[in-house]
Coordinates of C-alpha atoms in Angstrom, one line a residue:
M294 CA 30.6 -22.3 6.0
I295 CA 33.8 -23.3 7.5
H296 CA 35.2 -21.7 10.7
D297 CA 39.0 -21.9 10.8
S298 CA 40.3 -18.7 12.5
F299 CA 43.8 -19.8 13.3
C300 CA 47.0 -20.3 11.4
L301 CA 47.9 -20.0 7.8
G302 CA 49.2 -23.6 7.8
D303 CA 45.7 -24.8 8.7
L304 CA 44.3 -23.0 5.7
I305 CA 46.9 -24.7 3.4
Y306 CA 45.5 -28.1 4.3
L307 CA 41.9 -27.0 4.4
G308 CA 42.3 -25.7 0.8
A309 CA 43.2 -29.2 -0.4
M310 CA 39.8 -30.4 0.8
L311 CA 37.9 -27.4 -0.6
A312 CA 39.5 -27.6 -4.0
A313 CA 38.3 -31.2 -4.3
L314 CA 34.8 -30.3 -3.0
R315 CA 34.6 -27.5 -5.6
E316 CA 35.2 -29.9 -8.4
Q317 CA 32.4 -32.1 -7.1
A318 CA 30.0 -29.2 -6.5
P319 CA 30.7 -26.2 -8.8
T320 CA 27.8 -24.2 -7.6
L321 CA 27.9 -24.9 -3.9
P322 CA 28.3 -21.7 -1.9
I323 CA 31.4 -22.2 0.3
S324 CA 32.7 -19.6 2.8
V325 CA 35.6 -19.8 5.2
V326 CA 35.5 -17.6 8.3
V327 CA 38.9 -16.5 9.4
G328 CA 40.6 -14.1 11.7
G329 CA 44.0 -12.4 12.3
I330 CA 46.6 -12.9 9.7
A331 CA 44.5 -15.5 7.8
R332 CA 42.6 -12.6 6.2
E333 CA 45.6 -12.2 3.9
F334 CA 45.3 -15.8 2.5
P335 CA 44.9 -15.2 -1.2
F336 CA 44.4 -18.7 -2.7
F337 CA 40.7 -19.4 -2.2
D338 CA 39.7 -17.1 -5.0
S339 CA 41.0 -19.5 -7.6
I340 CA 38.6 -22.3 -6.4
G341 CA 35.6 -20.0 -5.8
V342 CA 35.6 -19.9 -2.0
R343 CA 34.6 -16.7 -0.2
L344 CA 36.9 -15.6 2.6
I345 CA 35.1 -13.7 5.5
E346 CA 36.9 -12.0 8.4
L347 CA 35.5 -12.6 11.9
A348 CA 36.7 -10.9 15.0
V349 CA 37.0 -13.6 17.8
P350 CA 38.4 -13.1 21.3
W351 CA 41.2 -15.6 20.8
D352 CA 42.8 -13.5 18.1
A353 CA 44.4 -11.5 20.9
R354 CA 47.4 -12.9 22.8
G355 CA 46.6 -13.9 26.3
W356 CA 42.9 -14.1 25.7
Y357 CA 42.6 -16.9 28.3
K358 CA 43.8 -14.4 30.9
R359 CA 40.9 -12.1 30.2
P360 CA 37.7 -14.2 30.9
F361 CA 35.3 -11.3 30.8
Y362 CA 36.7 -10.0 27.5
T363 CA 36.4 -13.5 26.0
L364 CA 32.9 -14.1 27.3
N365 CA 31.7 -10.8 25.9
G366 CA 33.3 -11.5 22.6
L367 CA 31.6 -14.8 22.0
P368 CA 28.0 -13.4 21.6
R369 CA 29.4 -10.7 19.2
A370 CA 31.0 -13.4 17.1
A371 CA 27.8 -15.4 17.1
R372 CA 25.7 -12.5 16.0
R373 CA 28.2 -12.0 13.1
I374 CA 27.8 -15.7 12.1
R375 CA 24.0 -15.4 12.2
S376 CA 24.2 -12.4 9.9
L377 CA 26.3 -14.1 7.3
A378 CA 23.8 -16.8 6.2
R379 CA 20.2 -17.6 7.0
D380 CA 20.6 -21.3 6.5
S381 CA 24.1 -22.8 6.6
L382 CA 26.1 -25.7 7.9
L383 CA 28.9 -24.4 10.1
A384 CA 31.8 -26.9 9.7
D385 CA 34.8 -27.0 12.1
P386 CA 37.7 -28.9 10.6
R387 CA 40.1 -27.9 13.5
G388 CA 38.0 -29.6 16.2
D389 CA 38.0 -26.6 18.4
L390 CA 35.5 -26.2 21.3
R391 CA 35.5 -22.4 20.9
H392 CA 34.2 -22.8 17.4
I393 CA 31.5 -25.1 18.5
V394 CA 30.4 -22.6 21.2
V395 CA 30.1 -19.8 18.6
A396 CA 28.1 -22.0 16.3
T397 CA 25.8 -23.1 19.1
L398 CA 25.2 -19.5 20.2
A399 CA 24.5 -18.6 16.6
G400 CA 21.9 -21.4 16.3
R401 CA 23.8 -23.1 13.4
R402 CA 24.0 -26.8 12.6
T403 CA 27.6 -27.9 13.1
L404 CA 29.9 -30.6 11.8
S405 CA 33.1 -30.8 13.8
S406 CA 36.2 -33.0 13.7
L407 CA 36.1 -33.0 17.5
S408 CA 34.8 -36.2 19.1
F409 CA 34.9 -38.1 22.4
G410 CA 37.8 -40.1 21.1
N411 CA 40.1 -37.2 20.2
W412 CA 39.7 -34.6 23.0
G413 CA 43.5 -34.2 22.8
R414 CA 43.0 -32.0 19.8
L415 CA 41.9 -29.2 22.2
W416 CA 45.5 -29.0 23.4
G417 CA 47.1 -29.6 20.0
R418 CA 47.8 -33.3 20.7
L419 CA 47.3 -35.0 17.4
T420 CA 47.5 -38.8 16.8
T421 CA 47.7 -38.6 13.0
H422 CA 49.2 -36.2 10.5
M423 CA 47.2 -32.9 10.2
F424 CA 46.5 -33.7 6.6
V425 CA 45.0 -37.2 7.5
G426 CA 42.9 -35.6 10.3
R427 CA 41.5 -33.0 7.9
R428 CA 40.8 -35.7 5.3
D429 CA 38.7 -37.7 7.8
W430 CA 36.7 -34.5 8.5
F431 CA 36.4 -33.9 4.7
W432 CA 34.9 -37.3 4.2
K433 CA 32.3 -36.6 6.9
L434 CA 31.5 -33.4 5.2
Q435 CA 31.0 -35.2 1.9
D436 CA 28.8 -37.7 3.6
R437 CA 26.7 -34.9 5.1
L438 CA 26.3 -33.3 1.6
G439 CA 25.4 -36.6 -0.1
L440 CA 28.6 -36.6 -2.2
P441 CA 30.9 -39.6 -2.9
R442 CA 34.1 -39.6 -0.9
T443 CA 37.2 -38.5 -2.8
E444 CA 40.8 -37.8 -2.1
P445 CA 41.8 -34.1 -1.3
K446 CA 43.5 -32.3 -4.2
W447 CA 47.2 -32.2 -3.6
P448 CA 49.1 -30.1 -4.5
W449 CA 46.3 -27.6 -5.0
I450 CA 47.8 -24.1 -5.1
K451 CA 48.4 -22.7 -8.6
V452 CA 50.4 -19.6 -9.2
P453 CA 50.9 -17.7 -12.4
A454 CA 53.7 -19.1 -14.5
G455 CA 56.9 -17.1 -14.4
P456 CA 59.4 -16.5 -17.1
P457 CA 61.1 -19.7 -18.5
K458 CA 64.1 -20.8 -16.6
D459 CA 67.5 -20.3 -18.2
P460 CA 68.9 -23.8 -18.6
T461 CA 72.4 -22.5 -18.0
A462 CA 71.5 -20.7 -14.8
P463 CA 72.4 -22.4 -11.5
P464 CA 69.5 -24.2 -9.5
I465 CA 67.7 -21.9 -7.0
V466 CA 67.5 -22.9 -3.4
L467 CA 65.2 -20.7 -1.2
L468 CA 66.3 -20.6 2.5
S469 CA 63.6 -19.7 5.0
P470 CA 64.9 -19.1 8.5
G471 CA 61.6 -17.5 9.8
V472 CA 60.0 -19.2 12.7
G473 CA 56.7 -19.1 14.6
G474 CA 58.5 -19.6 18.0
L475 CA 62.0 -19.2 19.3
L476 CA 62.4 -23.0 20.1
R477 CA 62.2 -23.7 16.4
E478 CA 65.0 -21.3 15.5
W479 CA 68.2 -22.5 13.8
S480 CA 71.1 -20.1 14.5
P481 CA 71.8 -17.4 11.9
E482 CA 75.4 -18.5 11.8
K483 CA 74.4 -21.9 10.6
W484 CA 72.1 -20.4 8.0
Q485 CA 75.0 -18.3 6.7
Q486 CA 77.3 -21.2 6.7
L487 CA 74.8 -23.4 4.9
A488 CA 74.4 -20.7 2.2
S489 CA 78.1 -20.5 1.7
I490 CA 78.5 -24.3 1.3
L491 CA 75.6 -24.5 -1.1
R492 CA 77.0 -21.6 -3.2
A493 CA 80.2 -23.5 -3.3
M494 CA 78.3 -26.4 -4.8
G495 CA 77.2 -24.0 -7.6
L496 CA 73.7 -23.3 -6.3
R497 CA 72.1 -19.9 -6.1
C498 CA 70.8 -19.3 -2.5
V499 CA 68.1 -16.7 -1.7
F500 CA 66.9 -16.0 1.8
I501 CA 63.2 -15.3 2.0
R502 CA 61.0 -14.0 4.8
E503 CA 57.4 -14.7 5.5
P504 CA 55.1 -11.7 5.3
G505 CA 54.6 -10.3 8.8
R506 CA 57.7 -11.8 10.2
R507 CA 60.3 -9.6 11.9
P508 CA 63.4 -8.7 9.8
S509 CA 66.1 -11.3 9.8
V510 CA 69.5 -10.7 11.3
L511 CA 71.0 -12.4 8.2
D512 CA 73.2 -10.0 6.4
D513 CA 72.6 -11.0 2.7
E514 CA 71.8 -8.8 -0.2
E515 CA 69.5 -11.4 -1.7
E516 CA 67.1 -11.6 1.2
W517 CA 63.5 -11.3 -0.1
S518 CA 60.1 -10.5 1.4
G519 CA 56.7 -9.6 0.1
T520 CA 53.0 -10.6 0.2
I521 CA 51.9 -14.2 0.6
E522 CA 50.9 -14.3 -3.1
Q523 CA 54.3 -13.0 -4.1
L524 CA 55.9 -15.5 -1.7
A525 CA 54.0 -18.3 -3.5
S526 CA 55.3 -17.2 -6.9
R527 CA 58.8 -17.1 -5.6
V528 CA 58.5 -20.5 -4.1
A529 CA 57.1 -21.9 -7.3
S530 CA 60.2 -20.7 -9.2
A531 CA 62.6 -22.5 -6.9
D532 CA 64.2 -25.9 -7.4
L533 CA 64.2 -26.5 -3.7
V534 CA 63.0 -24.8 -0.5
V535 CA 64.8 -25.3 2.8
A536 CA 62.8 -24.1 5.8
V537 CA 62.3 -24.7 9.5
D538 CA 59.0 -26.1 10.7
S539 CA 56.8 -23.1 9.5
F540 CA 54.2 -21.9 7.0
V541 CA 56.8 -21.6 4.1
G542 CA 57.4 -25.4 4.1
H543 CA 53.7 -26.2 4.0
L544 CA 53.1 -23.6 1.3
S545 CA 55.9 -25.0 -0.8
A546 CA 54.5 -28.5 -0.6
A547 CA 51.0 -27.3 -1.5
I548 CA 52.5 -25.7 -4.6
G549 CA 54.5 -28.9 -5.5
T550 CA 58.0 -27.4 -5.0
P551 CA 60.5 -29.9 -3.4
T552 CA 60.8 -29.0 0.3
L553 CA 63.3 -29.9 3.0
T554 CA 62.1 -29.1 6.6
L555 CA 64.4 -28.7 9.6
F556 CA 62.5 -30.2 12.6
G557 CA 63.1 -29.5 16.2
P558 CA 60.4 -29.4 19.0
Q559 CA 57.6 -31.0 17.0
V560 CA 57.0 -34.5 15.7
P561 CA 57.5 -34.7 11.9
E562 CA 55.1 -37.6 11.6
L563 CA 52.4 -35.2 12.6
W564 CA 53.5 -32.0 11.1
T565 CA 55.9 -32.4 8.2
P566 CA 54.8 -30.8 4.9
W567 CA 52.7 -33.3 3.0
G568 CA 53.4 -34.8 -0.3
P569 CA 55.9 -36.8 -2.4
H570 CA 58.3 -33.8 -2.7
A571 CA 58.6 -33.2 1.0
R572 CA 61.3 -34.5 3.3
Y573 CA 62.9 -33.6 6.6
V574 CA 65.9 -33.8 8.8
I575 CA 65.8 -34.0 12.6
A576 CA 68.2 -34.6 15.5
E577 CA 67.2 -37.5 17.8
P578 CA 66.5 -38.7 20.4
F579 CA 64.7 -36.1 22.5
S580 CA 62.3 -37.5 25.0
C581 CA 60.7 -34.0 25.6
R582 CA 59.4 -34.0 22.0
P583 CA 56.8 -32.9 21.2
C584 CA 57.6 -29.8 23.1
V585 CA 54.9 -27.5 24.6
Q586 CA 57.3 -25.3 26.6
K587 CA 58.0 -21.6 26.2
K588 CA 61.5 -22.2 27.3
C589 CA 63.7 -25.1 26.5
V590 CA 64.3 -27.6 29.3
Q591 CA 67.6 -28.7 27.8
P592 CA 71.0 -27.2 28.9
P593 CA 72.2 -24.2 27.0
G594 CA 73.4 -25.2 23.5
A595 CA 71.8 -28.6 23.7
S596 CA 68.3 -28.0 22.4
C597 CA 66.9 -30.1 19.5
M598 CA 67.7 -27.2 17.1
D599 CA 71.1 -26.5 18.6
V600 CA 72.3 -30.0 17.9
L601 CA 70.9 -30.2 14.4
Q602 CA 74.2 -29.9 12.5
M603 CA 74.6 -27.8 9.5
K604 CA 76.4 -30.7 7.7
V605 CA 73.3 -32.9 8.0
V606 CA 71.3 -30.3 6.2
A607 CA 74.0 -29.6 3.6
D608 CA 74.3 -33.3 2.9
A609 CA 70.5 -33.6 2.4
V610 CA 70.5 -30.8 -0.1
E611 CA 73.5 -32.3 -2.0
D612 CA 71.7 -35.6 -2.0
F613 CA 68.6 -34.0 -3.6
F614 CA 70.6 -32.5 -6.5
S615 CA 72.6 -35.6 -7.0
T616 CA 69.6 -37.8 -7.6
A617 CA 67.9 -38.0 -10.9
A618 CA 64.3 -37.2 -9.7
G619 CA 65.0 -35.6 -6.4
V620 CA 61.7 -36.9 -4.9
T621 CA 60.5 -39.8 -2.9
S622 CA 57.3 -41.9 -3.0
L623 CA 56.7 -41.5 0.7
S624 CA 55.0 -38.4 2.2
G625 CA 57.3 -36.6 4.7
S626 CA 60.0 -39.2 4.6
R627 CA 63.5 -38.6 6.0
W628 CA 66.1 -37.8 3.4
P629 CA 68.1 -40.9 2.6
G630 CA 71.6 -41.0 3.9
T631 CA 71.3 -38.4 6.6
Q632 CA 72.5 -39.0 10.0
D633 CA 71.2 -37.9 13.4
A634 CA 73.2 -35.2 14.9

């Protein structure tokens, strides 16, 4: 039983581990306990993993400002964990002290990625890419289960095959402006300008929106939204996905679709979508990166996303379609030939 009650991106990387584990142990009962939007994650069914919703206090915004609410919620979550399985190993790939507390109250054996050497994980301070950190936890889990260590399965998300592509149709580029925080936002004007330039190159551009995100201000008749499963099918049909640092880029990489990520406040070496088809552009240098602020400390118009020029992104897309393979052998490498803004 794995407790991972946070972001959809976390489940993307967890799935790579579980897909490999399922191939090793076809009959092993595996459950993932989630909360919030993660209950809509549809891809575990294909690898025989049970998804269980668990109400935890930190699903609510500002949970840390309500200590009595949080303390009362922990025993309830623990009772729910106890009711799910009489004898189970509760694994915590995120390395979260709150998960360990719930497991301890539930009287369950635990296997956490948290250790004395990486307490920074509690504040989101990673020292390695999220995929690498999860892989280390995965190997510990295999050791505990008496299984040989293997590499995680990547890409691992399979979607039903769509209709065959028309060889005469223009390549499809999906543009995903949706962000999880305002500091990662690239201006709508730049997105519109990028789409115009790419269409002038003969590409078909479609704006997409993550399920649950607020409607975009982009005025475009091709904007698309839907469920996470439908989003995956749409991503799989594209020739390239261009996204800000968000769930869409990680989903695209897990499917195997070429991905270009626009990075701002975060460090791409830790968070860029994983895999040989994933690259990024970023404006440097910014000494305040990685950013944990709610409001940018830079002057107006000088944030790391403001100074990421549209031309840099357009050149990266053009470079992709001008190369024969359009991929690189390095995970999360910078697109060749791009310049810092």
